[in-house]
JSON list of C-alpha atoms in Angstrom, two decimals:
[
{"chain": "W", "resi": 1, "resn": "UNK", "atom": "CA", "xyz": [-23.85, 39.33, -13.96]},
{"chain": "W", "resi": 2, "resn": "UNK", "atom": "CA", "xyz": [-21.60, 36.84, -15.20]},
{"chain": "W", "resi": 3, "resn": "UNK", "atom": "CA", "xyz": [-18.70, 38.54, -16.49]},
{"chain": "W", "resi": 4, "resn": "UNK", "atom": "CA", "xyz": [-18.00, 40.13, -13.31]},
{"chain": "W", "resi": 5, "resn": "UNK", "atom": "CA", "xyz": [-17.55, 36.61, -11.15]},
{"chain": "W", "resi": 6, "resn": "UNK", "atom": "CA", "xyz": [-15.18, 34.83, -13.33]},
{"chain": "W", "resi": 7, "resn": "UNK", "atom": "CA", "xyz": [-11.85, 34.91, -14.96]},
{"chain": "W", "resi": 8, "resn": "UNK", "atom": "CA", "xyz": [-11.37, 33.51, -18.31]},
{"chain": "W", "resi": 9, "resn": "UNK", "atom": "CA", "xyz": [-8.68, 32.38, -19.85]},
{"chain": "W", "resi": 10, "resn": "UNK", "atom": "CA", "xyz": [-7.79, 29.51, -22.21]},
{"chain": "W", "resi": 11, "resn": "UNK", "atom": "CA", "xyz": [-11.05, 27.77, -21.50]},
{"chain": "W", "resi": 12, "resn": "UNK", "atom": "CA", "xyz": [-10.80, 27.61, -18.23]},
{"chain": "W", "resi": 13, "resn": "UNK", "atom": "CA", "xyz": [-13.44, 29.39, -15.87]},
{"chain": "W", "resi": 14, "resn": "UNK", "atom": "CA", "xyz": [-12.87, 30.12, -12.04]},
{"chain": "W", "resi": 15, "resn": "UNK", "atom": "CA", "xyz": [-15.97, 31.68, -10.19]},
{"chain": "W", "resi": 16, "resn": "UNK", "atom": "CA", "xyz": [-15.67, 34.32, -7.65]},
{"chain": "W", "resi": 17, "resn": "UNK", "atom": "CA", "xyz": [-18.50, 32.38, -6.02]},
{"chain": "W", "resi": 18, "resn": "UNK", "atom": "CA", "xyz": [-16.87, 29.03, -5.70]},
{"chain": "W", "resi": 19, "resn": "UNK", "atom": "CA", "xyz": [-13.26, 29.87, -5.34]},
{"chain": "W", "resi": 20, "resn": "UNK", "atom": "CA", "xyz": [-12.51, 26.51, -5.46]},
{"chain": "W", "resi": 21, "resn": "UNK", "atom": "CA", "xyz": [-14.47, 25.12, -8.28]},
{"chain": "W", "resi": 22, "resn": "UNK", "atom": "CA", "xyz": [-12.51, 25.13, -11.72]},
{"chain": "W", "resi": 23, "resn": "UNK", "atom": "CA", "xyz": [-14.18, 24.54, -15.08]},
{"chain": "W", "resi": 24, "resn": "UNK", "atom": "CA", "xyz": [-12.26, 23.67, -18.02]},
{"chain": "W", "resi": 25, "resn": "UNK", "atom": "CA", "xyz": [-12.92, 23.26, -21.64]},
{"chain": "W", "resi": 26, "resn": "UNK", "atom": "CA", "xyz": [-16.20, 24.45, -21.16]},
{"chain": "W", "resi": 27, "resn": "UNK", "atom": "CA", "xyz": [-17.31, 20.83, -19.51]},
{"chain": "W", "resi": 28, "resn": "UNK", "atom": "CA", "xyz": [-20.36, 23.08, -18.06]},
{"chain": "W", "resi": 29, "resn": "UNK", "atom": "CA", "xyz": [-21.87, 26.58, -18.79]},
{"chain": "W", "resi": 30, "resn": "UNK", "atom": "CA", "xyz": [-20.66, 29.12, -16.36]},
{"chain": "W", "resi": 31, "resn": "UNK", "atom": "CA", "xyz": [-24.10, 30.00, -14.38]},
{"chain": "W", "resi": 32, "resn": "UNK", "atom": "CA", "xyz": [-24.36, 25.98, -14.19]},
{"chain": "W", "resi": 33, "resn": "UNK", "atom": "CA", "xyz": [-22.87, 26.48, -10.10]},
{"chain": "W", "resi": 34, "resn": "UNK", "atom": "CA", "xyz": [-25.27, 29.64, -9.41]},
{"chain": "W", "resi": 35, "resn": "UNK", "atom": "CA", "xyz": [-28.13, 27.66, -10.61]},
{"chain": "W", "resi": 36, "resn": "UNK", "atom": "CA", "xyz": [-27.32, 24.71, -8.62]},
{"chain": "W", "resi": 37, "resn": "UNK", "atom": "CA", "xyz": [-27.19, 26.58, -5.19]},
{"chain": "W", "resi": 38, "resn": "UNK", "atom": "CA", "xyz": [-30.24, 27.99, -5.61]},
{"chain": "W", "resi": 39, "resn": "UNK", "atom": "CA", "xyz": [-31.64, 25.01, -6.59]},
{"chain": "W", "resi": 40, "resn": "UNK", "atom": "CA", "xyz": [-33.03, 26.46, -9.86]},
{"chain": "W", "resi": 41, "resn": "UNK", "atom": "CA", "xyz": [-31.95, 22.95, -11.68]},
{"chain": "W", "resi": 42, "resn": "UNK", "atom": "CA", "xyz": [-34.32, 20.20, -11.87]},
{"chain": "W", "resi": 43, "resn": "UNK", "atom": "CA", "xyz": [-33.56, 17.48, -9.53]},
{"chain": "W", "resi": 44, "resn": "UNK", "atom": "CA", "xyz": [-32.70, 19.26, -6.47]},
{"chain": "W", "resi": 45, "resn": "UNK", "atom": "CA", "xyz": [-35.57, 17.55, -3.87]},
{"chain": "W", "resi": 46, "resn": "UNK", "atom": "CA", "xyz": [-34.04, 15.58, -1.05]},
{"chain": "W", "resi": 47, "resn": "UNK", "atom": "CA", "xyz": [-35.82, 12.69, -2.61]},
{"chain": "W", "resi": 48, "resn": "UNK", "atom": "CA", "xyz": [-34.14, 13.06, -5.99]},
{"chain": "W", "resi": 49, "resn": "UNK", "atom": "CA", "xyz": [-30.72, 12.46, -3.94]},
{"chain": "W", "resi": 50, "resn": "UNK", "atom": "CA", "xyz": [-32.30, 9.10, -2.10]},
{"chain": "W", "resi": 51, "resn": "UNK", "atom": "CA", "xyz": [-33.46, 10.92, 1.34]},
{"chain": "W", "resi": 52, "resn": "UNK", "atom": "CA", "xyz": [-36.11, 10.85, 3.11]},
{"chain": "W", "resi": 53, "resn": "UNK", "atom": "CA", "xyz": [-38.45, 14.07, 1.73]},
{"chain": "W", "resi": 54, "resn": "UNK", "atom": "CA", "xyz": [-38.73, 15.59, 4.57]},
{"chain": "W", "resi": 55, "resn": "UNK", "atom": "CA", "xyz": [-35.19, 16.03, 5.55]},
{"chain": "W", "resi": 56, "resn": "UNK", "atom": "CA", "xyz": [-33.82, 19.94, 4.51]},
{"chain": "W", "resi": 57, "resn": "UNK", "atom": "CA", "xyz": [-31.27, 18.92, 2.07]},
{"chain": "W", "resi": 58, "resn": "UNK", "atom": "CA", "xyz": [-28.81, 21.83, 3.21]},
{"chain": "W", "resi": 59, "resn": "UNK", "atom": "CA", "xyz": [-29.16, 20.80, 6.47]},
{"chain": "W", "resi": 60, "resn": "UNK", "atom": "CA", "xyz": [-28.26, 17.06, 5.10]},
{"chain": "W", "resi": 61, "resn": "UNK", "atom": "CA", "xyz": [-25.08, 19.09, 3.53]},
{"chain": "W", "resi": 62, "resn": "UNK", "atom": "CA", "xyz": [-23.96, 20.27, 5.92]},
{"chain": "W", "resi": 63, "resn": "UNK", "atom": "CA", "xyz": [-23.40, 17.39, 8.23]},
{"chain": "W", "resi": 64, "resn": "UNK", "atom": "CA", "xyz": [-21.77, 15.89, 5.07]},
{"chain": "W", "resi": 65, "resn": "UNK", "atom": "CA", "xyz": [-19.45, 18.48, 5.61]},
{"chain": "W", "resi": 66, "resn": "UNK", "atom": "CA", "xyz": [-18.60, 18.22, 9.13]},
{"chain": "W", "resi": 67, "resn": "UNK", "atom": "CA", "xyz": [-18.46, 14.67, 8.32]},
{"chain": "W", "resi": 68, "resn": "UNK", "atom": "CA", "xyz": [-15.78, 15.00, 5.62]},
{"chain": "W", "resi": 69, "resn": "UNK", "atom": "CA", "xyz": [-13.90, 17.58, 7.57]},
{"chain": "W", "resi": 70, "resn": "UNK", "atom": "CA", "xyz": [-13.59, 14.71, 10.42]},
{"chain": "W", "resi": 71, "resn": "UNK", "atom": "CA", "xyz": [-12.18, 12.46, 7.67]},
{"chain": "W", "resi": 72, "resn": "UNK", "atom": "CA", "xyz": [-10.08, 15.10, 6.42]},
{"chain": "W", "resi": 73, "resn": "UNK", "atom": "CA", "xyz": [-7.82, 15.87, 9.92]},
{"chain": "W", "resi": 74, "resn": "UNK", "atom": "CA", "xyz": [-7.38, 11.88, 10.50]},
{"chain": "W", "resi": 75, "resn": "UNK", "atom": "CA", "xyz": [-6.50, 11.61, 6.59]},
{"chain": "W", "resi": 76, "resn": "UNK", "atom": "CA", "xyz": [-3.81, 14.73, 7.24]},
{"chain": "W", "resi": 77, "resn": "UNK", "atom": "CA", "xyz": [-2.71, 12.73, 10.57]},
{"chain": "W", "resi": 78, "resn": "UNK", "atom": "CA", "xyz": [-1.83, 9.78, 8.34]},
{"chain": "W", "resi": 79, "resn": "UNK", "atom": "CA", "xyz": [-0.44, 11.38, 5.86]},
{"chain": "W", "resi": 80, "resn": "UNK", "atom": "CA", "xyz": [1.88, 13.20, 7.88]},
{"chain": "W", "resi": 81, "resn": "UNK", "atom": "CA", "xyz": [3.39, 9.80, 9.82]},
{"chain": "W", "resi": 82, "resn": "UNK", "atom": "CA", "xyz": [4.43, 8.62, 6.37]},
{"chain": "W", "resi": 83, "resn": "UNK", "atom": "CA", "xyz": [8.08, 8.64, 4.94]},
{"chain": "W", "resi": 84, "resn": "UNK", "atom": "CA", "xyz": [8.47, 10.88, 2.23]},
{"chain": "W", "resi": 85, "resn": "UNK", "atom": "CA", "xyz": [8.93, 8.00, 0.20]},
{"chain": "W", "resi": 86, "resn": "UNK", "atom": "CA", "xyz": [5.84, 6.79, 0.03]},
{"chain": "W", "resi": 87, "resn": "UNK", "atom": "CA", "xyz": [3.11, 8.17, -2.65]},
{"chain": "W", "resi": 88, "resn": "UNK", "atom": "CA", "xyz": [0.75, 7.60, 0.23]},
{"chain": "W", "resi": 89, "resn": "UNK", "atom": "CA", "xyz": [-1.61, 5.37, -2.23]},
{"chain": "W", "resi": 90, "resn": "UNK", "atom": "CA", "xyz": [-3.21, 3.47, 0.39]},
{"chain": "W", "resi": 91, "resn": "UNK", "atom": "CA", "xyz": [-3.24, 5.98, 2.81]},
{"chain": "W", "resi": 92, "resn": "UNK", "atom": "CA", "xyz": [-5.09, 8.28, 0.31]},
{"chain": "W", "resi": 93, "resn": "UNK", "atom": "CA", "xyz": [-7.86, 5.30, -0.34]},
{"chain": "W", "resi": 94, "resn": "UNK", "atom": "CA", "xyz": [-8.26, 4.17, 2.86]},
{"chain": "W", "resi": 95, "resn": "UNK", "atom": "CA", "xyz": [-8.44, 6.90, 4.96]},
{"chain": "W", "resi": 96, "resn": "UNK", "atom": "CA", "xyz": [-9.96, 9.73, 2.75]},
{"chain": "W", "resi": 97, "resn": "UNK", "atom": "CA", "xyz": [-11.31, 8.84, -0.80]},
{"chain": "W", "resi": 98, "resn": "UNK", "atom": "CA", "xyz": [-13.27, 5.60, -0.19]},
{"chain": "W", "resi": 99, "resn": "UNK", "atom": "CA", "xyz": [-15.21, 6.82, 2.63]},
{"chain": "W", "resi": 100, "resn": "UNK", "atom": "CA", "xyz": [-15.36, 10.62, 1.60]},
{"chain": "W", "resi": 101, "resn": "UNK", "atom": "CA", "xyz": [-17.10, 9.20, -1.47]},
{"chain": "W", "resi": 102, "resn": "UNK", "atom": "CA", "xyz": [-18.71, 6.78, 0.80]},
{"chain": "W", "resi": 103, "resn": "UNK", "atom": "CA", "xyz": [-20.48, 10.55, 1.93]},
{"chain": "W", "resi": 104, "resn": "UNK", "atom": "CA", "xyz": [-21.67, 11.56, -1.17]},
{"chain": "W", "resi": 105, "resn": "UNK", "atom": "CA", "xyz": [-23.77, 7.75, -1.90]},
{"chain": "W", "resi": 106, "resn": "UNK", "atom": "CA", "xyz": [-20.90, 6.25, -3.93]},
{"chain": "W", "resi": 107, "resn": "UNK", "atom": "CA", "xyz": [-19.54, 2.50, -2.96]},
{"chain": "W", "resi": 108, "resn": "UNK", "atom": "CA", "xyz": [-16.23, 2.27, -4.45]},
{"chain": "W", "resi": 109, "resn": "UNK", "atom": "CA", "xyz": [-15.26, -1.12, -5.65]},
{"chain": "W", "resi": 110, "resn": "UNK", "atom": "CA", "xyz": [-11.86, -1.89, -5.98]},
{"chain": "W", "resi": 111, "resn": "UNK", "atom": "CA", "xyz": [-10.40, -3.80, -9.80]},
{"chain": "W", "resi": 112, "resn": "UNK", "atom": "CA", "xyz": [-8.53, -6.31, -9.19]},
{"chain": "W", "resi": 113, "resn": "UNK", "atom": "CA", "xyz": [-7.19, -6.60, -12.73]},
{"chain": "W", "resi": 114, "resn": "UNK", "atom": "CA", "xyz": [-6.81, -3.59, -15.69]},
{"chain": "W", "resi": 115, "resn": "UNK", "atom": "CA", "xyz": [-9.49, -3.38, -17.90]},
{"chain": "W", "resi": 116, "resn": "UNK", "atom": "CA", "xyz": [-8.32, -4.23, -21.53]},
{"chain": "W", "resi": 117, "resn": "UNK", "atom": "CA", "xyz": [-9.63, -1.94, -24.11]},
{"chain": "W", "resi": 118, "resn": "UNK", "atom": "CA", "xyz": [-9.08, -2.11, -27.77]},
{"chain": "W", "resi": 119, "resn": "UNK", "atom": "CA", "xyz": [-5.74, -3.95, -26.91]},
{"chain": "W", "resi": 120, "resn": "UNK", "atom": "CA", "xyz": [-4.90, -1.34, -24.88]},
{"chain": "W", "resi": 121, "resn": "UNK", "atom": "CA", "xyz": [-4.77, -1.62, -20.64]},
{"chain": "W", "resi": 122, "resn": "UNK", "atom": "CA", "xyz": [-6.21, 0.99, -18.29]},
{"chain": "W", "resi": 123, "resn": "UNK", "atom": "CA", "xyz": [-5.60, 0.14, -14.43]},
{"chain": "W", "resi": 124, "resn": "UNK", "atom": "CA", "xyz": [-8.35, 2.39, -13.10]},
{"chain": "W", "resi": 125, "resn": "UNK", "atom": "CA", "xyz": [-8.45, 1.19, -9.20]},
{"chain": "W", "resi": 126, "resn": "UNK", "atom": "CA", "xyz": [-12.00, 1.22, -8.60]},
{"chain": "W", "resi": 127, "resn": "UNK", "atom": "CA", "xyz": [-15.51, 1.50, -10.09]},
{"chain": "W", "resi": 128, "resn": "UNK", "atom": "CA", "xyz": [-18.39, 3.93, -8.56]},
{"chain": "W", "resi": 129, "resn": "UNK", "atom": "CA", "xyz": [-20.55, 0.76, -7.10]},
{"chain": "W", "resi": 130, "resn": "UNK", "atom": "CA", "xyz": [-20.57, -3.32, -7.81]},
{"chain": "W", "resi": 131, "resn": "UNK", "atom": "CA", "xyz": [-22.16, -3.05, -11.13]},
{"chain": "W", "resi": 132, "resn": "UNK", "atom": "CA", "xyz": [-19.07, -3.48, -13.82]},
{"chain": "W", "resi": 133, "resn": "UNK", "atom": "CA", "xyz": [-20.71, -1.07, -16.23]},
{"chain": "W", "resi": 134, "resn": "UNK", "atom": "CA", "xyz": [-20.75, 1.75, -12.97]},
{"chain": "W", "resi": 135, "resn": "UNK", "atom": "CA", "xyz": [-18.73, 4.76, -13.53]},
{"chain": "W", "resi": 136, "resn": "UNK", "atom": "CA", "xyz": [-14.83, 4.58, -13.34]},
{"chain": "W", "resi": 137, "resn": "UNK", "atom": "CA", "xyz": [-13.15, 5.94, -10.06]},
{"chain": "W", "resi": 138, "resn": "UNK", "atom": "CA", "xyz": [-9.55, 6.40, -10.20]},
{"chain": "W", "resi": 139, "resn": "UNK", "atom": "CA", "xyz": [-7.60, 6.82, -6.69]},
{"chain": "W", "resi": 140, "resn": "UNK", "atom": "CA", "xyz": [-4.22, 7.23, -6.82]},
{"chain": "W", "resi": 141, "resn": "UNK", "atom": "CA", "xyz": [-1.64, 8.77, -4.22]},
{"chain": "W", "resi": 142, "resn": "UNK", "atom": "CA", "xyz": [-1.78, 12.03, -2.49]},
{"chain": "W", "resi": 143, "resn": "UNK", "atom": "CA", "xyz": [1.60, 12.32, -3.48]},
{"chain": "W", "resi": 144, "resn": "UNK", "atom": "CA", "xyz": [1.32, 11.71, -7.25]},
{"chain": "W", "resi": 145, "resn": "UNK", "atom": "CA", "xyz": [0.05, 14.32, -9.69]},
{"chain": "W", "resi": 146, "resn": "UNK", "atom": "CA", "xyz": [-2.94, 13.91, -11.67]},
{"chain": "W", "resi": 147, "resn": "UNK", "atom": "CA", "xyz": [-0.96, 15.56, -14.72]},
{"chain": "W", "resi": 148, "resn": "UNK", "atom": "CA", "xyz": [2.18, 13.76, -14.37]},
{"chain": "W", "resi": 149, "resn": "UNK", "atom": "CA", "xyz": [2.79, 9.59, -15.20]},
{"chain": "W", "resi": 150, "resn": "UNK", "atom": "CA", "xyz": [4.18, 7.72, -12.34]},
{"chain": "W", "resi": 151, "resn": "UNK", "atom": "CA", "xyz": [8.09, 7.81, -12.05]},
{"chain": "W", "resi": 152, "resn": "UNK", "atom": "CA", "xyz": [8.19, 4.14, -12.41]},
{"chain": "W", "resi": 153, "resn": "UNK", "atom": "CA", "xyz": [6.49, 4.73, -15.96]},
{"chain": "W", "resi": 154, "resn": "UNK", "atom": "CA", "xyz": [3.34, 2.23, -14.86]},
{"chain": "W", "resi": 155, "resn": "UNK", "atom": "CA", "xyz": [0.63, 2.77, -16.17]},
{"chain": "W", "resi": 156, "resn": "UNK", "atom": "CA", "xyz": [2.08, 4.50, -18.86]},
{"chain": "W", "resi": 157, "resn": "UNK", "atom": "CA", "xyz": [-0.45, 7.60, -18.74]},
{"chain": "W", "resi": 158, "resn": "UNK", "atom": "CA", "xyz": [-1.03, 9.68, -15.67]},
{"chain": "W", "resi": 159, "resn": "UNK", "atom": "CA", "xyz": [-3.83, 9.57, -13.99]},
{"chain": "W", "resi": 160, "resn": "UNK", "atom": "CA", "xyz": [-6.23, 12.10, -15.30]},
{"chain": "W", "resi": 161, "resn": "UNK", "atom": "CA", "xyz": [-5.17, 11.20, -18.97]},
{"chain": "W", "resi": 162, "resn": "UNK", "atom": "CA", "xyz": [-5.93, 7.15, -17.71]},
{"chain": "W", "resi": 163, "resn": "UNK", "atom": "CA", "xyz": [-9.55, 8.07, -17.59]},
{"chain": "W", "resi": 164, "resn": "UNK", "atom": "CA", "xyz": [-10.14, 10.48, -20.37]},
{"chain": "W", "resi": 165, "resn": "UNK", "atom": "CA", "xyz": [-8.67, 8.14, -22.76]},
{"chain": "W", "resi": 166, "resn": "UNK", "atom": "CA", "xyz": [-10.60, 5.04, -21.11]},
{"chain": "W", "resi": 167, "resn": "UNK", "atom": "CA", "xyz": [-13.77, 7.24, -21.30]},
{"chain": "W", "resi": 168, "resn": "UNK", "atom": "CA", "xyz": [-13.05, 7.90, -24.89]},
{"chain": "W", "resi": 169, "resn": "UNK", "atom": "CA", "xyz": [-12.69, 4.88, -25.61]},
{"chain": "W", "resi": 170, "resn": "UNK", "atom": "CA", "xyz": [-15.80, 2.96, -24.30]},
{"chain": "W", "resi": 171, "resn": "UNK", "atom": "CA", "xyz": [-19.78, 3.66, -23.89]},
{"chain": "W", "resi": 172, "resn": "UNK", "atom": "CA", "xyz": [-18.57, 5.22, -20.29]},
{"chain": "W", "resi": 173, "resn": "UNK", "atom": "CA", "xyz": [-19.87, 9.02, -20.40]},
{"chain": "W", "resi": 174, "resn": "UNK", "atom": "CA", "xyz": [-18.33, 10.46, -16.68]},
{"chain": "W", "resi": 175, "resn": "UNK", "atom": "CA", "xyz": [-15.56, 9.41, -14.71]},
{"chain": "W", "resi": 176, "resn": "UNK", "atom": "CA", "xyz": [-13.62, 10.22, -11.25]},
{"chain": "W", "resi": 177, "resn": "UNK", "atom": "CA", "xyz": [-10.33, 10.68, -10.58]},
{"chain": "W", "resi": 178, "resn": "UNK", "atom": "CA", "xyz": [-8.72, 11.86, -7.30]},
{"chain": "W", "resi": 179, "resn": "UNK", "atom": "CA", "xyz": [-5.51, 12.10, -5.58]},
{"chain": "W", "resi": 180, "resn": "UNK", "atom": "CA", "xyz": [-7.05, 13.49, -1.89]},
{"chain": "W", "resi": 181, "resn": "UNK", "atom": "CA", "xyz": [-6.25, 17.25, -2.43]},
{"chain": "W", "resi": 182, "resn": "UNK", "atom": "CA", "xyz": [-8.18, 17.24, -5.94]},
{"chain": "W", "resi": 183, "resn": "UNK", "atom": "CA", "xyz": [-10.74, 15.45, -7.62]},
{"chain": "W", "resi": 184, "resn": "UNK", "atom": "CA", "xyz": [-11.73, 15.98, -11.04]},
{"chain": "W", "resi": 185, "resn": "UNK", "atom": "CA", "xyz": [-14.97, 15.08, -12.81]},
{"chain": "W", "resi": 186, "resn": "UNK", "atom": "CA", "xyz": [-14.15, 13.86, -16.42]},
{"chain": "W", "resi": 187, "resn": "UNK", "atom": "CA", "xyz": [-16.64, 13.47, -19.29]},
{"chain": "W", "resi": 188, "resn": "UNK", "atom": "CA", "xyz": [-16.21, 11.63, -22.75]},
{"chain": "W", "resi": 189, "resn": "UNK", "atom": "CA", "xyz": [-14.98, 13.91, -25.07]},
{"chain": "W", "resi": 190, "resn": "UNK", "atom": "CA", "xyz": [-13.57, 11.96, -28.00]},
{"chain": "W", "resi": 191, "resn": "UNK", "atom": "CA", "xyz": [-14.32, 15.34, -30.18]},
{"chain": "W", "resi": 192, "resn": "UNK", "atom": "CA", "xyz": [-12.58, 17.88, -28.15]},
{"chain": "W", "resi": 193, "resn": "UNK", "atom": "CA", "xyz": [-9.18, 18.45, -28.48]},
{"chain": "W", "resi": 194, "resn": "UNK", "atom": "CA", "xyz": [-8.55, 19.73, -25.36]},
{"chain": "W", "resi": 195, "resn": "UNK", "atom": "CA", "xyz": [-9.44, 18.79, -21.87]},
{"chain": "W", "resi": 196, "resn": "UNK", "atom": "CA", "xyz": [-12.48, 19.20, -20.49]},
{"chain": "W", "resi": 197, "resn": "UNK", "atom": "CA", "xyz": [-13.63, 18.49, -16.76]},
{"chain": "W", "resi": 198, "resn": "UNK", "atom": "CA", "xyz": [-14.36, 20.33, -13.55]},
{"chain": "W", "resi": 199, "resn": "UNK", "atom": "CA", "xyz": [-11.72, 20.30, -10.62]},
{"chain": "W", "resi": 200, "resn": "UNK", "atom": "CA", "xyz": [-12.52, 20.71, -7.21]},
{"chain": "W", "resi": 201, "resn": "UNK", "atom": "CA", "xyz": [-9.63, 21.74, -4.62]},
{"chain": "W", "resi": 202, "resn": "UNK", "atom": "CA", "xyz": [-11.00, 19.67, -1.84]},
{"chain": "W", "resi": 203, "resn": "UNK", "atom": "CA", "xyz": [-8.26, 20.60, 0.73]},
{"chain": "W", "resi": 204, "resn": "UNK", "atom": "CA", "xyz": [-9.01, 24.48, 0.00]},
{"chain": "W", "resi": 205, "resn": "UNK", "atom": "CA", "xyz": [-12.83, 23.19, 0.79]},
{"chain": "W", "resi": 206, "resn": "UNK", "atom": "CA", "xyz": [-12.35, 21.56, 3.70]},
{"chain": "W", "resi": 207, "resn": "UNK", "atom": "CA", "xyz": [-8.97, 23.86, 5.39]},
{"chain": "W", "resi": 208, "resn": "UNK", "atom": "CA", "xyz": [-10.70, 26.95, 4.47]},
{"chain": "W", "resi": 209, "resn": "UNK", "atom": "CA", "xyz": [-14.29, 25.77, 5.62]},
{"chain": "W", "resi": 210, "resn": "UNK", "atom": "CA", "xyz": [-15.93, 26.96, 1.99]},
{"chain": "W", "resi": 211, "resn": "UNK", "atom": "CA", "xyz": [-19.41, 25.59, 2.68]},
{"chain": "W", "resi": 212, "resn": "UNK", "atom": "CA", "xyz": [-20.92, 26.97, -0.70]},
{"chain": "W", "resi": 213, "resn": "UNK", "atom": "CA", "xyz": [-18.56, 25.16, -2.60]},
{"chain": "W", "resi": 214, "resn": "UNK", "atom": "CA", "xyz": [-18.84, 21.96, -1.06]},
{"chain": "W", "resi": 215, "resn": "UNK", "atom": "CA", "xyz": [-22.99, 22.65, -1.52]},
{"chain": "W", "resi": 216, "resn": "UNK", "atom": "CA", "xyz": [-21.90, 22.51, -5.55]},
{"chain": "W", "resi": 217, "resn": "UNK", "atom": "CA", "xyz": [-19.94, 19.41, -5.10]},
{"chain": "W", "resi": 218, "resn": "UNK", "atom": "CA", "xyz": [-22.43, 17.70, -3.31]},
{"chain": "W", "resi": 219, "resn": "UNK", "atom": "CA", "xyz": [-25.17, 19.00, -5.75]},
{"chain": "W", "resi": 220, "resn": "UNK", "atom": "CA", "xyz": [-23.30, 18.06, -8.74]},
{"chain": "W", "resi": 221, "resn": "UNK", "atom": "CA", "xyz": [-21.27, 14.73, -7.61]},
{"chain": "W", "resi": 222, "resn": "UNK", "atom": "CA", "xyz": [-23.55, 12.70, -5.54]},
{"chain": "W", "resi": 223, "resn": "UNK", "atom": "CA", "xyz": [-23.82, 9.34, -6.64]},
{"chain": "W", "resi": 224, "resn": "UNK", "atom": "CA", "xyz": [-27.25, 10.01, -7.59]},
{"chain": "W", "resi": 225, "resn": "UNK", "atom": "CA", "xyz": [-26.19, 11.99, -10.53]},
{"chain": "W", "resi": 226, "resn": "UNK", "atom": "CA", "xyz": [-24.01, 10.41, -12.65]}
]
């Protein structure tokens, strides 16, 4: 089974299946994708992800998908027209991860002001709905790195380290953070030494037209589950 769909190394599991599906630091068990697609995992019923019963829910998927691929050409258009320059941060927001989120149930709402955390600042753009206790979303530019700090050196971590740390360090359990190409699903892991989420290439997804993979990403980021 198992062993023959995935490369591991360091932690870090790549499926066969979902070519464009990463799992680090063991954030989820391997067969965790499989078992989602065949809709083996409890909570799988249209009505579990706030649609009408009746509806098929890969049929509901897939005009998500044609949907998002829409978004993704006028997003590319955009991002095109822009100088060089620019990091592209509202471009990136605007055109492609507030509604593409939009999609999958979320409503981003934009912070206006950091959040201050045990003295320490964390200017995560937006939160998963209007609650203040929803989930942290992070948007930043598709030109900017989720690895990498800004070159102006604000905020002083880059992105993806932004909300681990803020998700260590409050009752927060998942969190979002995107820069158009990727997004990354993070989880609180103040025990772990190393990193632990699951990346998702979404311009691989939506170029290369990987409908099974977007299936997992629906399945396992709708707004509905976290």
């Amino acid at each position: 089974g198992f062993a023959g769909h995935a490369r591991v190394a360091a932690g870090s599991v790549k499926m066969a299946t979902f070519p464009s599906i990463r799992i680090e630091g063991g954030l989820l068990g391997p067969d965790v994708l499989d078992k989602l697609s065949s809709a083996e995992l409890p909570g799988q019923r249209p009505a579990d992800f706030g649609l009408d019963s009746r509806r098929n829910l890969t049929d509901e998927i897939a005009a998500t998908f044609a949907d998002a691929r829409a978004l993704w050409g006028v997003f590319q258009n955009r991002l095109n027209r822009l100088p060089e320059s620019d990091l592209a941060t509202t471009v990136t927001r605007d055109a492609w991860a507030i509604p593409f989120l939009g999609l999958l149930g979320f409503e981003p709402r934009f912070n206006p002001r950091a959040y201050d955390v045990d003295g320490l600042t964390f200017a995560i753009s937006h939160r998963a709905a209007e609650p203040e206790d929803s989930p942290p979303v992070h948007i930043v530019g598709a030109r900017q790195e989720l690895g990498r700090v800004p070159a102006s050196g604000r905020p002083r971590l880059a992105p993806h380290s932004l909300v681990q740390e803020y998700l260590n360090r409050t009752e927060h359990l998942w969190g979002l953070v995107t820069n158009g190409p990727t997004l990354r699903l993070l989880r609180d892991c103040t025990f772990v030494r190393r990193q632990a989420y699951v990346a998702f290439d979404l311009a691989a997804i939506l170029e290369e037209q990987r409908f099974q993979d977007f299936a997992a990403l629906y399945r396992l980021l709708h707004r509905t589950r976290l």
